[in-house]
Amino acid sequence: MTKSVNMAILYINVYIQYINFAKGVVLMNIIISNISKDPIYEQITKQIKDNIIKENVSEGELLPSIRSLAKELKISVITTKRAYEELERDGFIETVPGKGSYVSAKNKEFLKEKKIKSIEDKLMEAIEDSRVIGLTKNELKEMLDILYDNQI
């Protein structure tokens, strides 16, 4: 993150923690925002999942320890533990007692398919809502195009 971006964030009084892990473990960025509606553990979980699905990290790579991640992000160990438990439950990581947590060797296509299913469910909900208010298919497509193109 550049200094100008850091200053802009500080200027608008948004507290964001940004950490780049590279000490012999997975290289990824974790950004925590206190203005997000999502709890911190969900922000961590989502970002690690996204990095795994996008293949920014490889199968078998060591993640930062729970304590290390908590220390770097200046958050509770309980919060990072919960994030790692969620990741393990969803099959994204495997934890070996005494050794650490690793990116699961689970089939990446399965994980991608799971994410696609989630997107389809959300789109179905949007379609149902649009029908309730009489929005046409073309109007819905136009909204999607605008939203998709305006994302960073």
CSV table of C-alpha atoms in Angstrom, one decimal, residues 2-141:
chain,number,residue,atom,x,y,z
A,2,THR,CA,1.5,3.4,-1.0
A,3,LYS,CA,2.0,6.2,1.5
A,4,SER,CA,-0.6,8.4,-0.4
A,5,VAL,CA,-3.2,5.6,0.0
A,6,ASN,CA,-2.3,5.3,3.7
A,7,MET,CA,-2.6,9.0,4.2
A,8,ALA,CA,-6.0,9.0,2.5
A,9,ILE,CA,-7.2,6.3,4.7
A,10,LEU,CA,-6.0,8.1,7.8
A,11,TYR,CA,-7.4,11.4,6.5
A,12,ILE,CA,-11.0,10.0,6.4
A,13,ASN,CA,-10.5,8.4,9.8
A,14,VAL,CA,-11.0,4.9,8.5
A,15,TYR,CA,-9.1,2.4,10.6
A,16,ILE,CA,-7.7,-0.3,8.3
A,17,GLN,CA,-5.0,-2.8,9.1
A,18,TYR,CA,-3.0,-4.0,6.2
A,19,ILE,CA,-0.5,-6.8,6.4
A,20,ASN,CA,1.6,-8.6,3.8
A,21,PHE,CA,2.8,-12.0,4.9
A,22,ALA,CA,6.1,-13.1,3.4
A,23,LYS,CA,8.3,-14.7,6.1
A,24,GLY,CA,8.6,-18.2,4.7
A,25,VAL,CA,4.8,-18.6,4.6
A,26,VAL,CA,2.0,-17.7,2.2
A,27,LEU,CA,2.4,-14.3,0.5
A,28,MET,CA,-1.0,-12.6,0.8
A,29,ASN,CA,-2.5,-9.3,1.9
A,30,ILE,CA,-5.1,-9.2,4.7
A,31,ILE,CA,-7.0,-5.9,5.0
A,32,ILE,CA,-9.2,-5.4,8.1
A,33,SER,CA,-11.7,-2.6,8.2
A,34,ASN,CA,-13.7,-1.4,11.2
A,35,ILE,CA,-16.3,0.2,9.0
A,36,SER,CA,-17.2,-3.1,7.4
A,37,LYS,CA,-20.5,-4.7,8.4
A,38,ASP,CA,-18.7,-8.1,8.5
A,39,PRO,CA,-17.0,-9.3,11.7
A,40,ILE,CA,-13.2,-9.3,11.6
A,41,TYR,CA,-13.0,-13.1,11.5
A,42,GLU,CA,-15.3,-13.2,8.4
A,43,GLN,CA,-13.1,-10.5,6.7
A,44,ILE,CA,-10.0,-12.7,7.3
A,45,THR,CA,-11.8,-15.9,6.2
A,46,LYS,CA,-13.2,-14.3,3.0
A,47,GLN,CA,-9.8,-12.8,2.0
A,48,ILE,CA,-7.9,-16.1,2.6
A,49,LYS,CA,-10.6,-18.1,0.7
A,50,ASP,CA,-10.4,-15.6,-2.2
A,51,ASN,CA,-6.6,-16.0,-2.3
A,52,ILE,CA,-7.0,-19.8,-2.4
A,53,ILE,CA,-9.7,-19.7,-5.1
A,54,LYS,CA,-7.7,-17.2,-7.3
A,55,GLU,CA,-4.7,-19.5,-6.8
A,56,ASN,CA,-2.6,-16.7,-5.3
A,57,VAL,CA,-1.5,-19.4,-2.9
A,58,SER,CA,-0.7,-23.0,-3.6
A,59,GLU,CA,-1.8,-26.2,-2.1
A,60,GLY,CA,0.3,-27.2,0.8
A,61,GLU,CA,1.6,-23.7,1.6
A,62,LEU,CA,2.0,-22.8,5.2
A,63,LEU,CA,-0.3,-20.1,6.5
A,64,PRO,CA,0.8,-17.7,9.3
A,65,SER,CA,0.3,-19.2,12.7
A,66,ILE,CA,-2.8,-18.1,14.6
A,67,ARG,CA,-0.7,-16.1,17.1
A,68,SER,CA,1.4,-14.6,14.4
A,69,LEU,CA,-1.6,-13.4,12.4
A,70,ALA,CA,-3.2,-12.0,15.5
A,71,LYS,CA,0.0,-10.2,16.4
A,72,GLU,CA,0.5,-8.7,13.0
A,73,LEU,CA,-3.1,-7.6,12.6
A,74,LYS,CA,-3.2,-6.4,16.3
A,75,ILE,CA,-6.4,-8.4,17.0
A,76,SER,CA,-7.4,-11.2,19.4
A,77,VAL,CA,-6.0,-14.7,19.0
A,78,ILE,CA,-9.6,-15.9,19.5
A,79,THR,CA,-10.6,-14.0,16.4
A,80,THR,CA,-7.9,-15.5,14.2
A,81,LYS,CA,-8.6,-18.9,15.7
A,82,ARG,CA,-12.2,-18.6,14.7
A,83,ALA,CA,-11.3,-17.6,11.1
A,84,TYR,CA,-9.0,-20.6,10.8
A,85,GLU,CA,-11.7,-22.9,12.2
A,86,GLU,CA,-14.1,-21.6,9.6
A,87,LEU,CA,-11.5,-22.1,6.8
A,88,GLU,CA,-10.8,-25.7,8.0
A,89,ARG,CA,-14.5,-26.5,8.3
A,90,ASP,CA,-15.1,-25.3,4.7
A,91,GLY,CA,-12.2,-27.4,3.5
A,92,PHE,CA,-9.8,-24.6,2.5
A,93,ILE,CA,-7.1,-25.4,5.0
A,94,GLU,CA,-5.8,-28.3,7.1
A,95,THR,CA,-4.3,-27.9,10.5
A,96,VAL,CA,-1.6,-30.2,11.7
A,97,PRO,CA,-1.2,-29.9,15.5
A,98,GLY,CA,2.3,-28.6,16.4
A,99,LYS,CA,3.1,-27.8,12.8
A,100,GLY,CA,0.6,-25.2,11.6
A,101,SER,CA,-2.2,-24.7,9.1
A,102,TYR,CA,-1.7,-25.4,5.4
A,103,VAL,CA,-3.7,-24.7,2.3
A,104,SER,CA,-5.7,-27.8,1.7
A,105,ALA,CA,-4.8,-30.1,-1.2
A,106,LYS,CA,-8.5,-30.3,-1.9
A,107,ASN,CA,-9.5,-30.0,-5.6
A,108,LYS,CA,-9.5,-26.3,-6.6
A,109,GLU,CA,-12.2,-26.9,-9.1
A,110,PHE,CA,-14.5,-28.1,-6.3
A,111,LEU,CA,-13.8,-24.9,-4.4
A,112,LYS,CA,-14.4,-22.8,-7.5
A,113,GLU,CA,-17.6,-24.7,-8.2
A,114,LYS,CA,-18.8,-24.0,-4.6
A,115,LYS,CA,-18.2,-20.3,-5.1
A,116,ILE,CA,-20.0,-20.3,-8.4
A,117,LYS,CA,-23.0,-22.0,-6.7
A,118,SER,CA,-23.0,-19.2,-4.1
A,119,ILE,CA,-23.0,-16.6,-6.9
A,120,GLU,CA,-25.9,-18.4,-8.7
A,121,ASP,CA,-27.9,-18.4,-5.5
A,122,LYS,CA,-27.4,-14.6,-5.0
A,123,LEU,CA,-28.3,-14.0,-8.6
A,124,MET,CA,-31.5,-16.0,-8.3
A,125,GLU,CA,-32.4,-13.9,-5.3
A,126,ALA,CA,-31.8,-10.7,-7.3
A,127,ILE,CA,-33.9,-12.1,-10.2
A,128,GLU,CA,-36.8,-12.9,-7.8
A,129,ASP,CA,-36.6,-9.4,-6.3
A,130,SER,CA,-36.4,-7.7,-9.7
A,131,ARG,CA,-39.6,-9.6,-10.8
A,132,VAL,CA,-41.4,-8.4,-7.7
A,133,ILE,CA,-40.8,-4.8,-8.6
A,134,GLY,CA,-41.3,-5.3,-12.4
A,135,LEU,CA,-37.7,-4.8,-13.5
A,136,THR,CA,-37.1,-6.2,-17.0
A,137,LYS,CA,-34.3,-8.6,-17.8
A,138,ASN,CA,-32.5,-5.9,-19.8
A,139,GLU,CA,-32.7,-3.5,-16.9
A,140,LEU,CA,-31.3,-6.1,-14.6
A,141,LYS,CA,-28.5,-6.8,-17.1
